[in-house]
C-alpha cells in the first residue's frame, strides 16, 4: 500500500480579531482539530507549511495539546506562492502520495479525501473543479516523483508561475457534480478565511456534527 504524506498549508493571514483561523474555537474544539481528526488515520507523516514561525508554533501546540501526532517537519514560507510551497513540500515528503489540505478547512469529507488518494493510482495529480468549472487548487493530491519533475520543469520555463501547473502528464479533474454527489453541502470547498466564514462554520457545525462523533 502506498505511503501518504499529508501537507497542511497554513492560512497566510490572521483574521480581524488577530487570531489565526486554526486556533478559533468551534464547538469546544479548535478549527484545526477537525482537520487533524480527518487525516490522522490515513497519513504516514504530516508536514506543515506555515506562513510564519508564530503560526508554526501555534499549530504544533494545538497538535500536542489535543493529543494528535506531531508533524514531521515545519516548512516556513510567507510568500503565499502555492507553487513554491508545493515544491518545498514535495521535496521534503517521504510518502509516495501527497495530499494537500488547507489548515482552516474543518469539514473536509472523508469520502472526498479518499477519492483524491484513490484516483491518484496511475496519475500524477488529482484536483477538484469548483462550481464554475475551474480547478480548486487548495485541496489536491500529487504523486511525489512524477509531480516534482513536472512542477520543477514548469517553474524553470515560467519563473513567474505562482500556481500549481495543470499540465502534468497524467492529471485528473473531478467535476463539480461528481464531488457534489459525495459532498452535497460542498464542505470540500469551505475555508475559514474571514470572520464571516467563522460564523458560517458555527452554523454548519450542527449539520455535520454527526460525522465527527
Coordinates of C-alpha atoms in Angstrom, one line a residue, residues 107-192:
X107 CA -15.3 20.0 7.5
X108 CA -13.4 18.1 4.7
X109 CA -15.5 15.0 3.9
X110 CA -13.6 11.7 4.3
X111 CA -15.2 10.4 1.1
X112 CA -13.6 13.3 -0.9
X113 CA -10.2 12.9 0.8
X114 CA -10.2 9.2 -0.1
X115 CA -11.3 9.8 -3.6
X116 CA -8.3 12.2 -4.2
X117 CA -6.0 9.4 -3.0
X118 CA -7.6 6.5 -4.7
X119 CA -7.8 8.3 -8.1
X120 CA -4.1 9.0 -7.9
X121 CA -3.3 5.4 -8.9
X122 CA -1.6 5.7 -12.3
X123 CA -1.8 9.6 -12.3
X124 CA 0.5 12.5 -11.4
X125 CA -2.2 14.7 -9.8
X126 CA -5.9 14.8 -8.9
X127 CA -7.8 18.1 -8.5
X128 CA -11.4 19.1 -7.8
X129 CA -13.3 21.5 -10.0
X130 CA -15.4 24.3 -8.5
X131 CA -18.9 25.4 -9.4
X132 CA -17.6 27.5 -12.3
X133 CA -15.5 24.6 -13.7
X134 CA -12.2 26.0 -12.5
X135 CA -9.6 23.9 -10.8
X136 CA -9.8 24.2 -7.0
X137 CA -6.2 24.4 -6.0
X138 CA -6.4 24.4 -2.3
X139 CA -7.2 20.7 -1.9
X140 CA -5.5 18.2 -4.2
X141 CA -3.3 15.1 -4.4
X142 CA 0.0 14.5 -6.2
X143 CA 2.4 11.6 -6.8
X144 CA 5.7 12.6 -5.4
X145 CA 8.2 11.5 -8.1
X146 CA 6.5 12.5 -11.3
X147 CA 4.8 15.7 -10.0
X148 CA 8.1 17.1 -8.7
X149 CA 9.7 16.6 -12.1
X150 CA 6.8 18.3 -13.9
X151 CA 6.4 21.2 -11.5
X152 CA 10.1 21.9 -11.5
X153 CA 10.2 21.9 -15.3
X154 CA 7.2 24.3 -15.4
X155 CA 8.9 26.6 -12.9
X156 CA 12.1 26.7 -15.0
X157 CA 10.1 27.6 -18.1
X158 CA 7.9 30.2 -16.4
X159 CA 9.7 31.8 -13.4
X160 CA 6.6 34.0 -12.7
X161 CA 4.4 31.0 -12.3
X162 CA 2.7 31.0 -8.9
X163 CA 0.1 28.3 -9.1
X164 CA 0.0 24.5 -9.5
X165 CA 0.6 23.7 -13.2
X166 CA -2.3 21.7 -14.6
X167 CA -0.2 20.2 -17.5
X168 CA 1.1 17.3 -15.5
X169 CA 1.4 14.3 -17.8
X170 CA -1.5 12.3 -16.2
X171 CA -3.8 14.6 -14.3
X172 CA -7.5 14.2 -13.5
X173 CA -10.0 16.9 -12.5
X174 CA -13.1 15.7 -10.6
X175 CA -16.2 17.5 -11.8
X176 CA -18.4 19.7 -9.5
X177 CA -21.3 17.3 -10.0
X178 CA -19.2 14.3 -9.0
X179 CA -17.9 16.0 -5.9
X180 CA -21.4 17.2 -5.0
X181 CA -22.7 13.6 -5.1
X182 CA -20.4 12.8 -2.3
X183 CA -20.5 16.2 -0.6
X184 CA -23.9 17.8 -1.0
X185 CA -23.1 20.6 1.4
X186 CA -20.0 21.4 -0.6
X187 CA -17.8 21.3 2.5
X188 CA -14.8 20.4 0.4
X189 CA -14.7 24.0 -0.7
X190 CA -15.4 25.6 2.7
X191 CA -12.4 27.5 4.1
X192 CA -12.4 29.8 7.1

